[in-house]
Coordinates of C-alpha atoms in Angstrom, one line a residue:
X1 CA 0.0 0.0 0.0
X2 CA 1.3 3.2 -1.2
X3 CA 2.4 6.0 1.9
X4 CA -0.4 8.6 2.6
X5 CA 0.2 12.1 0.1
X6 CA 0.8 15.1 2.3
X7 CA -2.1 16.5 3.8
X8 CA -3.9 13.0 3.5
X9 CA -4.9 10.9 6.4
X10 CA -3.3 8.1 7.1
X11 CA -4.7 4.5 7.1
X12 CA -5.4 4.0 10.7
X13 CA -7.0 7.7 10.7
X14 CA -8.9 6.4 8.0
X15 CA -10.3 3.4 9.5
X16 CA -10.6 5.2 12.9
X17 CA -13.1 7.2 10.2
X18 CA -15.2 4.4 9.0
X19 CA -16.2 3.0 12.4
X20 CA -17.2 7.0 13.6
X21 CA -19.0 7.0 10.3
X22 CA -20.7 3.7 11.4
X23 CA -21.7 5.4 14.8
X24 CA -23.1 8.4 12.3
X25 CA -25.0 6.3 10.3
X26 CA -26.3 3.9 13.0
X27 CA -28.0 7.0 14.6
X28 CA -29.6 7.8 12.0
X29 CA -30.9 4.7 10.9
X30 CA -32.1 3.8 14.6
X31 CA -34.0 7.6 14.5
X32 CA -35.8 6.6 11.4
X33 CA -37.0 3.3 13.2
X34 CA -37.5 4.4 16.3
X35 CA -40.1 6.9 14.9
X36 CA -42.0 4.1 13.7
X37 CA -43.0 3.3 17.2
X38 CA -42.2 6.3 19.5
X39 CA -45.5 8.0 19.5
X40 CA -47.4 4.7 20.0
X41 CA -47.6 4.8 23.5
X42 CA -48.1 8.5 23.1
X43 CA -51.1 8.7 20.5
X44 CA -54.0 8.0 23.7
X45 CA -52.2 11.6 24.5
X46 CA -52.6 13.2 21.3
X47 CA -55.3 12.3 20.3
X48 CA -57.2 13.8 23.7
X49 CA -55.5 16.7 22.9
X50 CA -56.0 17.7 19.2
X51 CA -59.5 16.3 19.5
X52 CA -59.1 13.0 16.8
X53 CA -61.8 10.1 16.3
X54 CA -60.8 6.4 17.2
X55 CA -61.1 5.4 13.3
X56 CA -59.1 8.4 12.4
X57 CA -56.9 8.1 15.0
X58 CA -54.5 5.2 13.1
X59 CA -53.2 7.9 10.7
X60 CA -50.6 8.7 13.4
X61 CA -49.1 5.9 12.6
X62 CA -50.2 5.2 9.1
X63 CA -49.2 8.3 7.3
X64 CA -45.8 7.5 8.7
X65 CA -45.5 3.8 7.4
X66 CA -47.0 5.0 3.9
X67 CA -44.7 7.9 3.5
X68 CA -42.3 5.7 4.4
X69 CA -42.8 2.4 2.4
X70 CA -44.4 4.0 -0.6
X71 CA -41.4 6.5 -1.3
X72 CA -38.4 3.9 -0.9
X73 CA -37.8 3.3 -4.2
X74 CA -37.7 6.6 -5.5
X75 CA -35.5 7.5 -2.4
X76 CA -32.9 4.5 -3.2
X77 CA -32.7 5.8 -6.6
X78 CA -32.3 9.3 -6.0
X79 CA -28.8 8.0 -3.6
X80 CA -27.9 6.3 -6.8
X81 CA -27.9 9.1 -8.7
X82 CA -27.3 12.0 -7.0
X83 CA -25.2 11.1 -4.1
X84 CA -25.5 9.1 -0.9
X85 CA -23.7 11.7 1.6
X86 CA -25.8 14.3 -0.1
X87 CA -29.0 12.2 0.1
X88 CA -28.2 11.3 3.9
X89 CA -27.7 14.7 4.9
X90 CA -30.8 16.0 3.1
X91 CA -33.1 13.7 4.5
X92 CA -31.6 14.2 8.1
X93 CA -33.0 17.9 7.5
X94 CA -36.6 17.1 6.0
X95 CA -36.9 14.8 9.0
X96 CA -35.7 17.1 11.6
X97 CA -37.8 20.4 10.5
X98 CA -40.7 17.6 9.8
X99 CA -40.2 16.7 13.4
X100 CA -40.9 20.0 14.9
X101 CA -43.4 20.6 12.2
X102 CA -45.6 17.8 14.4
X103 CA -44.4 18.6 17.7
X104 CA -45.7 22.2 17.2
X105 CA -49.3 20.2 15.7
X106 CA -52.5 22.3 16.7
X107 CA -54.7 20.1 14.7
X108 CA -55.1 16.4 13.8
X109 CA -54.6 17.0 9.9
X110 CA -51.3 19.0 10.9
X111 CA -49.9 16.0 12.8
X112 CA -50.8 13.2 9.6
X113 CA -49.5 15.7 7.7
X114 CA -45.8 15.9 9.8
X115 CA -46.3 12.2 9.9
X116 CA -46.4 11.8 6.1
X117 CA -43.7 14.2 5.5
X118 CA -41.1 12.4 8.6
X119 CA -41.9 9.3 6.3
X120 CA -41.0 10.9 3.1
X121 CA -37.7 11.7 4.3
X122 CA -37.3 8.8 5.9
X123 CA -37.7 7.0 2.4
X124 CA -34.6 9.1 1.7
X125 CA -32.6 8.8 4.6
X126 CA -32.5 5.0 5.2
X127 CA -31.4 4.2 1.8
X128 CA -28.7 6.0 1.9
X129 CA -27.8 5.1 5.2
X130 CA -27.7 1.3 4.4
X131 CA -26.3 2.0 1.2
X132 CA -23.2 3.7 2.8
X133 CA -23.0 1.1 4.9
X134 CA -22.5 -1.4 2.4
X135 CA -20.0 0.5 0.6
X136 CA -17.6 1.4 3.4
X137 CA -17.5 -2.0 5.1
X138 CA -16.3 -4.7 2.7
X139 CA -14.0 -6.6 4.4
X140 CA -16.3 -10.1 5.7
X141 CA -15.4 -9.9 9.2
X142 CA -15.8 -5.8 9.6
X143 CA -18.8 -6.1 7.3
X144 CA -20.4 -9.0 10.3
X145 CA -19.7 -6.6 12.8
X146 CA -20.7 -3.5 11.3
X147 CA -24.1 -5.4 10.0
X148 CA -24.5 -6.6 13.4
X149 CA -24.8 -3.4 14.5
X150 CA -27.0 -1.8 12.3
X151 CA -29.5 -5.3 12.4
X152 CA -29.4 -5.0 15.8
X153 CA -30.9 -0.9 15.7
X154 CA -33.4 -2.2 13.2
X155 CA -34.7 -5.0 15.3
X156 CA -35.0 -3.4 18.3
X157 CA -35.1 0.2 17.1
X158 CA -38.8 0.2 17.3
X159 CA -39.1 -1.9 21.4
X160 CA -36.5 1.6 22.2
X161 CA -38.9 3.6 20.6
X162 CA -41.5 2.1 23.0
X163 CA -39.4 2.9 25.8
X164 CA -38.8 6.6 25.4
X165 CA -42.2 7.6 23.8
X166 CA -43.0 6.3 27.9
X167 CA -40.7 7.9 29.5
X168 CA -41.3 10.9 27.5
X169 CA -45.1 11.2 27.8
X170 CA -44.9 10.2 31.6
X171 CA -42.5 13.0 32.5
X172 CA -43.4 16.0 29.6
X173 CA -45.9 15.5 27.1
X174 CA -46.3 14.2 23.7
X175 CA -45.0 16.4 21.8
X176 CA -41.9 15.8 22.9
X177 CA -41.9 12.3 21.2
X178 CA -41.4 14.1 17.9
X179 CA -39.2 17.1 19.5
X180 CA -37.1 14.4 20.3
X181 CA -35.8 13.9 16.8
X182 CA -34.2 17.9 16.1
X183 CA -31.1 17.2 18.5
X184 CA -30.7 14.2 17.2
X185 CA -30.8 15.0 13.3
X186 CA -28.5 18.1 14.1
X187 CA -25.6 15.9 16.0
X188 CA -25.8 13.5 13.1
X189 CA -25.8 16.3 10.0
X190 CA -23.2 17.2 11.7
X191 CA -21.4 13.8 12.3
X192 CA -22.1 13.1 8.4
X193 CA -20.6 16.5 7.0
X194 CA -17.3 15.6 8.7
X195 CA -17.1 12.0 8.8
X196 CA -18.9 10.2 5.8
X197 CA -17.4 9.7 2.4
X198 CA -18.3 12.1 -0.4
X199 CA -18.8 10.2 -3.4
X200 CA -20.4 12.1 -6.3
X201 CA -23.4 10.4 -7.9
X202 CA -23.9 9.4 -11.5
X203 CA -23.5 12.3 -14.1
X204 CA -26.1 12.6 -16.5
X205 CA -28.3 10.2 -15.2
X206 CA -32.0 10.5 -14.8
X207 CA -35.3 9.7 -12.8
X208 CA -37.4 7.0 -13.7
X209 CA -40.8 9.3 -13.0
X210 CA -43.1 7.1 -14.5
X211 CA -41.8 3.6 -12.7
X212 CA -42.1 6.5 -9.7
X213 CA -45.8 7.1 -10.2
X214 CA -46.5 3.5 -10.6
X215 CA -44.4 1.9 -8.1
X216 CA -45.2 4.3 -5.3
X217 CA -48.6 4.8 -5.9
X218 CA -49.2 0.8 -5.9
X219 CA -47.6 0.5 -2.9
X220 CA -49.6 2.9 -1.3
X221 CA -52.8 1.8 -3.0
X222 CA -52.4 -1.6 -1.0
X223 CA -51.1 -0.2 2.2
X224 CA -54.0 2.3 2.2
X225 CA -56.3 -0.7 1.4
X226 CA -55.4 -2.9 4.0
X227 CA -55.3 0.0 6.7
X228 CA -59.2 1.0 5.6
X229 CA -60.4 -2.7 6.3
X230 CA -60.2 -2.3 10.0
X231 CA -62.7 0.4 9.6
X232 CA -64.5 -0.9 6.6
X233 CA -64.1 -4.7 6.3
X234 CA -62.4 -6.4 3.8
X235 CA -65.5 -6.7 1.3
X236 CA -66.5 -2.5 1.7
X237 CA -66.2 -1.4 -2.2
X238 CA -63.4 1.0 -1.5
X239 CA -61.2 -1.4 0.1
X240 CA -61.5 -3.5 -3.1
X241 CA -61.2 -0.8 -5.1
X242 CA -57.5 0.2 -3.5
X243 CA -56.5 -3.6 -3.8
X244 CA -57.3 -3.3 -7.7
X245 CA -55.9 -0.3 -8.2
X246 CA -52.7 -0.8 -6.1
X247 CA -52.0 -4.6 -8.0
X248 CA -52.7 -2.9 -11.3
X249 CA -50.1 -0.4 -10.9
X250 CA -47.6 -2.5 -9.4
X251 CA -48.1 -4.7 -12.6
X252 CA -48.1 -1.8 -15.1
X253 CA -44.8 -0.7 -12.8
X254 CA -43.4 -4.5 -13.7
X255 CA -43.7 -4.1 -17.4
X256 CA -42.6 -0.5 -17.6
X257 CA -39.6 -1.6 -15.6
X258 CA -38.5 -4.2 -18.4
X259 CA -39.2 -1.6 -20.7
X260 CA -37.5 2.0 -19.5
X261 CA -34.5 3.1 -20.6
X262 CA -33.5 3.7 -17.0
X263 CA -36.1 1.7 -15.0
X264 CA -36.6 2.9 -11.2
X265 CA -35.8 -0.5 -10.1
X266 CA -33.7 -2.9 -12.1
X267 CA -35.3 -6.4 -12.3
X268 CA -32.0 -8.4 -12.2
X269 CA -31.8 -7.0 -8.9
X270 CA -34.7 -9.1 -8.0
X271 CA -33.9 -12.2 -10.1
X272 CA -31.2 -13.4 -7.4
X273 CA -32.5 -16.0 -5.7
X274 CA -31.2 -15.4 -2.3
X275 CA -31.7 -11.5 -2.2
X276 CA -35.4 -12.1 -2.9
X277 CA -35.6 -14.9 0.1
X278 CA -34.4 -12.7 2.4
X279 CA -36.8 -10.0 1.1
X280 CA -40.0 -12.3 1.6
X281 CA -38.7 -13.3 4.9
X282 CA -38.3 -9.9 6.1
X283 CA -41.7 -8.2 5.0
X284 CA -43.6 -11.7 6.5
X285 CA -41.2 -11.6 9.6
X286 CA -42.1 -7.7 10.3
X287 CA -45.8 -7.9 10.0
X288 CA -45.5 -10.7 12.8
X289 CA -43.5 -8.8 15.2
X290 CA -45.7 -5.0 14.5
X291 CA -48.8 -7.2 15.5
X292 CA -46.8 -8.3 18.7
X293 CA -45.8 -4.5 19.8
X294 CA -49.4 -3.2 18.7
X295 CA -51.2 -5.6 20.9
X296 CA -48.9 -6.1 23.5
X297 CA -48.9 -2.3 24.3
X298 CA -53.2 -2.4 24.7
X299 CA -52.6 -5.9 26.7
X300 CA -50.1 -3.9 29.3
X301 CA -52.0 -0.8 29.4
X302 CA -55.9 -2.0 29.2
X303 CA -55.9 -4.9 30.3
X304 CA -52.8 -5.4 33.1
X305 CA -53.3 -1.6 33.8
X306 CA -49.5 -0.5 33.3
X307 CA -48.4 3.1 33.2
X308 CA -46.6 4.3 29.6
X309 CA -43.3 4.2 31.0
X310 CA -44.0 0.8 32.6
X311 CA -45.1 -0.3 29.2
X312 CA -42.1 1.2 27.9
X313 CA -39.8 -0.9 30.2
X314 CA -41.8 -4.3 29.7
X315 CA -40.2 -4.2 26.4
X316 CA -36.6 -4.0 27.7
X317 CA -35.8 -7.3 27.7
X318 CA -37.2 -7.8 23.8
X319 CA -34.4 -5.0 23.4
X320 CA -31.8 -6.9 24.7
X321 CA -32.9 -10.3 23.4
X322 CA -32.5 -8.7 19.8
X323 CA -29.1 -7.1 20.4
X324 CA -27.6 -10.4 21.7
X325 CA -29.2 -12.2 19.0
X326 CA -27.9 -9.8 16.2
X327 CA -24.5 -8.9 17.8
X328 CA -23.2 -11.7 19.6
X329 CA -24.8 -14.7 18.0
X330 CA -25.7 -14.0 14.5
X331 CA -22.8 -11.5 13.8
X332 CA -20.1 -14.3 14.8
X333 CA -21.3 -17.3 13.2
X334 CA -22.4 -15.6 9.5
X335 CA -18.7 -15.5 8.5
X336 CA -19.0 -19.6 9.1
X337 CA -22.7 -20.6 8.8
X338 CA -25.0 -20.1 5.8
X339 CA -27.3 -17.8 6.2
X340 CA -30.1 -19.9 6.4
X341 CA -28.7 -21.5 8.9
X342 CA -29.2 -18.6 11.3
X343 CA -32.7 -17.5 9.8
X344 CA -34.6 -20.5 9.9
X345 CA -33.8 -21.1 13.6
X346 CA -34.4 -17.4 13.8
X347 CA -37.9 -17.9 13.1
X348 CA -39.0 -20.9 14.4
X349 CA -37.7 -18.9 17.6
X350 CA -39.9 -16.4 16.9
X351 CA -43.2 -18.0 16.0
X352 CA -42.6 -20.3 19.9
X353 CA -42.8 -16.8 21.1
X354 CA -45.8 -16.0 19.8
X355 CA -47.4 -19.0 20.3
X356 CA -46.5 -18.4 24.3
X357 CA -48.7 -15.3 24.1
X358 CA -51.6 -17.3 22.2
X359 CA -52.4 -18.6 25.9
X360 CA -52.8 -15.1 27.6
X361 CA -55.6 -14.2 29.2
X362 CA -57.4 -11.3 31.2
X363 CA -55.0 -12.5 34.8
X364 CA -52.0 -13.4 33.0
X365 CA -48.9 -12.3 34.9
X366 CA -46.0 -10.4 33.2
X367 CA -42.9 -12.5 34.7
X368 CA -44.3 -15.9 33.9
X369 CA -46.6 -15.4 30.4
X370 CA -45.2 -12.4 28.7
X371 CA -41.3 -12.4 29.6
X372 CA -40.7 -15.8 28.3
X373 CA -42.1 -14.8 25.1
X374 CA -40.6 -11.5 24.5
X375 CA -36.6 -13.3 24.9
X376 CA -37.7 -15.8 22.6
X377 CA -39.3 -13.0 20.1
X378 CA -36.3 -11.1 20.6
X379 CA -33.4 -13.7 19.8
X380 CA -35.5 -15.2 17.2
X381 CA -35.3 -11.7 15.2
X382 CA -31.7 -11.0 16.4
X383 CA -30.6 -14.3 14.8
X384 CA -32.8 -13.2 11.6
X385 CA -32.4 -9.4 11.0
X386 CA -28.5 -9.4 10.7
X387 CA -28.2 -12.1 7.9
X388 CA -31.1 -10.7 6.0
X389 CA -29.7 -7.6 5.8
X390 CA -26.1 -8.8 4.9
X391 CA -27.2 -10.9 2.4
X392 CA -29.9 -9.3 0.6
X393 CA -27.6 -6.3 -0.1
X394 CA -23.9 -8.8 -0.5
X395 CA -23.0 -8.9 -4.3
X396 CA -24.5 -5.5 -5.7
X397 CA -23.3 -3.4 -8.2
X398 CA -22.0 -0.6 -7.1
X399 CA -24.4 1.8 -9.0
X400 CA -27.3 -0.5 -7.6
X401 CA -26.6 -0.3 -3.6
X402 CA -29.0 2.6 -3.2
X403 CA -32.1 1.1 -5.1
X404 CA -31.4 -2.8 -3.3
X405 CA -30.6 -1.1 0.2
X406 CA -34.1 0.7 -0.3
X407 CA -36.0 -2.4 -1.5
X408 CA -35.0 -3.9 1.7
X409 CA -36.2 -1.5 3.3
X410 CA -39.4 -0.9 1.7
X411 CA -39.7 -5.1 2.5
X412 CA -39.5 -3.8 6.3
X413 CA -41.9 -0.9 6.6
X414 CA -44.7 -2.1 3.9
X415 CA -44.5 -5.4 6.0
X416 CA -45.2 -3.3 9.3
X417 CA -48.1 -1.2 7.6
X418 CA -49.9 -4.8 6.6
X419 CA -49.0 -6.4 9.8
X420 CA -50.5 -3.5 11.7
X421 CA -53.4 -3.3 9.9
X422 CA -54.5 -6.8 9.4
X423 CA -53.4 -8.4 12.3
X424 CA -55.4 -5.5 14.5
X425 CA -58.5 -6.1 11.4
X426 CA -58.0 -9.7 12.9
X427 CA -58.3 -8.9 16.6
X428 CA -61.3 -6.2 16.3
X429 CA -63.6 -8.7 14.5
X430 CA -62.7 -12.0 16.5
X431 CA -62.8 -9.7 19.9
X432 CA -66.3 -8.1 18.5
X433 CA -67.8 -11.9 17.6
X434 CA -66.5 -13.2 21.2
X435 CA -68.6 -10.6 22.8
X436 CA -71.4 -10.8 20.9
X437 CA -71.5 -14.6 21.6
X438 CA -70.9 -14.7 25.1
X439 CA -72.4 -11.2 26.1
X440 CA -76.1 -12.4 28.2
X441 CA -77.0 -8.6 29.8
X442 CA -75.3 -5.5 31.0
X443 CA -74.2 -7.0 34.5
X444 CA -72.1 -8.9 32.2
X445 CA -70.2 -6.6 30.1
X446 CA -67.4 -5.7 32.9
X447 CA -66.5 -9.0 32.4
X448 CA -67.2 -10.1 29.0
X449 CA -65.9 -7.1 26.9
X450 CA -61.8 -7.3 28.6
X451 CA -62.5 -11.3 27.7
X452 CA -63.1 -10.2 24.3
X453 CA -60.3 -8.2 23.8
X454 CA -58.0 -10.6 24.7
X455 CA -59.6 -12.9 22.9
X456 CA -59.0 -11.1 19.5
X457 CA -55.2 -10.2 20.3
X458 CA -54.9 -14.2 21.2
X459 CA -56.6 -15.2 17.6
X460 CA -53.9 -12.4 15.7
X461 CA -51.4 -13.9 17.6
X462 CA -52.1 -17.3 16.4
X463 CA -52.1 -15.5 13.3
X464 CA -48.7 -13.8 13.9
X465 CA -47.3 -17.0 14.6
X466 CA -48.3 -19.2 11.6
X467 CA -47.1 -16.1 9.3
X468 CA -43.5 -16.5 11.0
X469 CA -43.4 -19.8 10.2
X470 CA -44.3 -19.5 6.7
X471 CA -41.3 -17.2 6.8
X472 CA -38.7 -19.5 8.2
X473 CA -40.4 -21.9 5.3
X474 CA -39.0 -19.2 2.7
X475 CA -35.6 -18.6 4.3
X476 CA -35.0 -22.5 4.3
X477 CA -36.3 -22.7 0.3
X478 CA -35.0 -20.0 -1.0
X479 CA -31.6 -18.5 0.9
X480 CA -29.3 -21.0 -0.3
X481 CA -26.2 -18.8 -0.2
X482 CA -23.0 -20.1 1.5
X483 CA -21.2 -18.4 4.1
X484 CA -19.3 -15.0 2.9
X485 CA -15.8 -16.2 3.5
X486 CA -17.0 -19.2 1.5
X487 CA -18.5 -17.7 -1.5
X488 CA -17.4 -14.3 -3.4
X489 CA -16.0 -12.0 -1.8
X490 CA -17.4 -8.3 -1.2
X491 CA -14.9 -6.5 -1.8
X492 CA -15.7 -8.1 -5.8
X493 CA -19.4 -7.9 -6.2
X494 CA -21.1 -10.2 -8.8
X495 CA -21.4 -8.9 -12.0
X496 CA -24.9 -8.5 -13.3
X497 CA -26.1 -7.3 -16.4
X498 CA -26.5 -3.6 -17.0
X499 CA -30.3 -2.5 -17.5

C-alpha cells in the first residue's frame, strides 16, 4: 500500500473514520425506526388533545409507514444518482424540521401531515444510510460486525422507541416524542458532513418518473387498502377498489420496468434467488413482530393496567434479546454458517414466542406469560435481522446499492403497515364476535368485553405465529447462499447485467 500524500490521512486515521462514520449512520438509521414506534404509547395523548376520532386516530401511525414504504424506491434511486452523503444529509433535514413541524401540531390533519412528510424523508434517509454502509464496510469480518450493529438498531429500534415515547409522555408531554428527533438530526448532519465519504453520484443520469408514479402509488394503494379494512371490512367497495388499483399499478410498474431506458428498479436486482428470500422473509417476519408490539402495548395498558413508561420498560428485555441475537450470536457465526442457517432457527424462535402469548388471558402475569415470550421474540429476530440484511444487499453493483438497500427497506416498513393493519383487522372482528356470543346482559359486560379483547389479540397472535413460520419456510427454500468467507467475496461484487 502506497504511503499517505501530504495532507492526507493516514490509514489508521482512516479506519478510525469508518467505524465514527458507522456510529453516524447507526443513529440515523435507529432515529428513522424508532419513529415508527415512539408516539405509539403517546397517541391516547394526542389524540385527547388535538380532539381525533378512534377510526381516524390510526393515521398517526399510518401516514408514517405510507410515507415511508411507498417513497423507498424513489428515495434508493435518487442516492444512486445523486449522491448518498448528499441524500443522507438531506433527509436528516426534512426529517428534523418535519419533526418539529408535528411537535408544534395544533390540529389532527397538521400531525398526519408531519407524519407523512417524517416518512418521506425517511424514504430518503434509510437508503442512503444502508447503502453507505455497504459501501464502506467490505471486508467479511468488519462487514459481520458492522451489520451486526446496524440489524441489531433495526430489530429493536422500534421496542426503544417504545421505551422513550414512555418515558417521554410520563414525564413532559407528547410532543416531545417528535421534538425528540431535532437534537438528534442536528448531531448526526453534523457527524455526516465531517465523517462520511463524499462520493459524487452518477453524471447525466435521470429519474425513472413514471416507474415513480406506478411503483409508489401501488404501494400505497395496498397499504392504504389494507389499513381502511379495520374500519370498513375487507368486502366495503373501497377497500377492493384500493387492492385493484394498487396490484394494477404495481403490474403496469413490472412491465414498464422491463421496458424503460432507466427503470426505477432494475429487475435483475430481484432475479437473485437469495436477495429475494431474504426480502420475503423480512416483510412476513415484520408484519409478525408490528402485531406483537401493537397488541402487547393495549394488553399492558388496558388490560394489566400498566403506566406508559411501565409499558415502555416491559419491552426491555425484547431489546436486549434482539441485540444479543444480532450482535453476539448471528454476527459471529455468518462468517461460518449459511445464512439460512441462522434465519430458519431465527424464526422458528420467533413463532414459539408468539405461540406463548396465544395462551394469555385477562389474569396473566408479566414474569411468567409475557417475559418468556418476549426473549424468545427477541433472539428469534436477532438471529434473523442481521443475515437478511447482509445478504440481501452482499454482491450488488455498485451503481445498484441505493435502489437494493431501499428495496430492503421498503420489505420492512410495507411489511409493518400490513401487519398493523391486518393483524389489529383480525383482533377487532374475532374480539367483537367473542362478545357478541358470550355477552347475556349488561351485569355482564365488565366481564365479557376485557375477555373479548384478549380474545381477539390471542386469535392475531395465532395469526402472527403461523405467518413467522411461513417465513422460516421461505428462508430455508430460497436463501441458499453459502457463508461470505466461503463464497465471493465483497470487496468483488457479482457482475450483473446492465439495464
Amino acid at each position: 500500500m502506497s504511503a499517505a500524500r501530504p495532507g492526507e490521512p493516514s490509514s489508521q486515521e482512516t479506519d478510525r473514520h469508518r467505524w465514527w462514520a458507522l456510529v453516524v449512520i447507526a443513529l440515523a438509521q435507529l432515529m428513522v425506526v424508532l419513529d415508527a414506534t415512539i408516539v405509539n404509547i403517546a397517541l391516547p395523548s394526542a389524540q385527547h388533545a388535538l380532539h381525533m376520532s378512534d377510526g381516524n386516530r390510526q393515521w398517526v401511525i399510518t401516514a408514517y409507514s405510507l410515507g415511508f414504504g411507498g417513497l423507498l424506491l424513489l428515495g434508493g434511486r435518487i442516492a444512486d444518482l445523486v449522491g448518498r452523503k448528499r441524500t443522507f444529509v438531506v433527509g436528516l433535514a426534512g426529517f428534523a424540521a418535519a419533526s418539529a413541524f408535528g411537535g408544534a401540531a395544533t390540529s389532527s390533519g397538521m400531525l398526519y401531515g408531519a407524519r407523512a412528510l417524517q416518512g418521506a424523508s425517511a424514504a430518503v434517509l434509510a437508503p442512503s444510510a444502508l447503502s453507505l454502509l455497504t459501501t464502506t464496510f467490505t471486508h467479511p469480518r468488519e462487514r459481520g460486525k458492522a451489520f451486526g450493529v446496524y440489524g441489531a438498531l433495526a430489530g429493536s429500534g422500534s421496542a426503544i422507541g417504545f421505551i422513550v415515547g414512555g418515558l417521554l409522555t410520563e414525564f413532559l408531554n407528547w410532543r416531545w416524542c417528535l421534538y425528540v428527533n431535532v437534537p438528534i438530526a442536528v448531531v448526526t448532519v453534523l457527524g455526516a458532513l465531517t465523517l462520511l465519504p463524499d462520493r459524487p453520484g452518477r453524471a447525466g443520469a435521470r429519474l425513472d418518473l413514471p416507474g415513480a408514479v406506478l411503483g409508489c402509488g401501488g404501494l400505497v394503494a395496498v397499504v392504504y387498502g389494507v389499513s381502511e379494512a379495520q374500519p370498513r371490512g375487507w368486502t366495503d367497495p373501497l377497500v377492493l377498489s384500493l387492492f385493484v388499483l394498487g396490484t394494477a399499478l404495481l403490474l403496469t410498474f413490472v412491465w414498464w420496468q422491463i421496458r424503460a431506458p432507466v427503470p426505477l428498479l432494475p429487475l435483475h436486482v430481484l432475479r437473485d434467488r437469495n436477495r429475494a428470500g431474504c426480502l420475503l422473509t423480512m416483510l412476513l417476519a415484520v408484519i409478525g413482530m408490528f402485531g406483537l408490539f401493537l397488541f402487547m402495548t393495549y394488553y399492558l395498558q388496558e388490560i394489566l393496567g400498566y403506566s406508559p413508561l411501565r409499558t415502555g420498560l416491559a419491552f426491555l428485555p425484547l431489546t436486549a434479546a434482539i441485540i444479543t441475537g444480532s450482535t453476539q450470536i448471528s454476527a459471529r457465526l455468518l462468517r461460518h454458517v449459511a445464512p439460512r442457517v441462522l434465519m430458519v432457527p431465527g424464526m422458528l424462535l420467533a413463532a414459539g414466542g408468539l405461540l406463548l402469548l396465544t395462551r394469555l388471558t385477562v389474569d396473566s402475569r408479566y414474569p411468567s406469560e409475557v417475559l418468556p415470550a418476549l426473549v424468545l421474540m427477541g433472539l428469534g429476530m436477532g438471529l434473523t435481522f442481521m443475515p437478511v440484511f447482509a445478504t440481501a444487499t452482499a454482491g450488488v453493483a455498485p451503481q445498484d446499492s441505493g435502489v437494493t438497500s431501499a428495496t430492503v427497506n421498503t420489505s420492512q416498513q410495507v411489511g409493518g403497515s400490513i401487519g398493523t393493519a391486518l393483524l389489529n383487522t383480525v383482533a377487532t372482528t374475532s374480539g367483537a364476535a367473542y362478545v357478541t356470543t358470550h355477552l347475556r346482559g349488561p351485569a355482564d359486560r365488565a366481564r365479557v368485553v376485557p375477555e373479548g379483547i384478549v380474545h381477539g389479540y390471542t386469535v392475531a397472535i395465532w395469526w402472527a405465529a403461523a405467518i413467522m413460520l411461513v417465513a422460516g419456510l421461505i428462508a430455508g427454500l430460497m436463501v441458499t447462499g453459502r457463508a461470505p468467507e466461503h463464497g465471493a467475496p465483497a470487496e468483488a461484487p457479482v457482475t450483473e447485467p446492465v439495464a
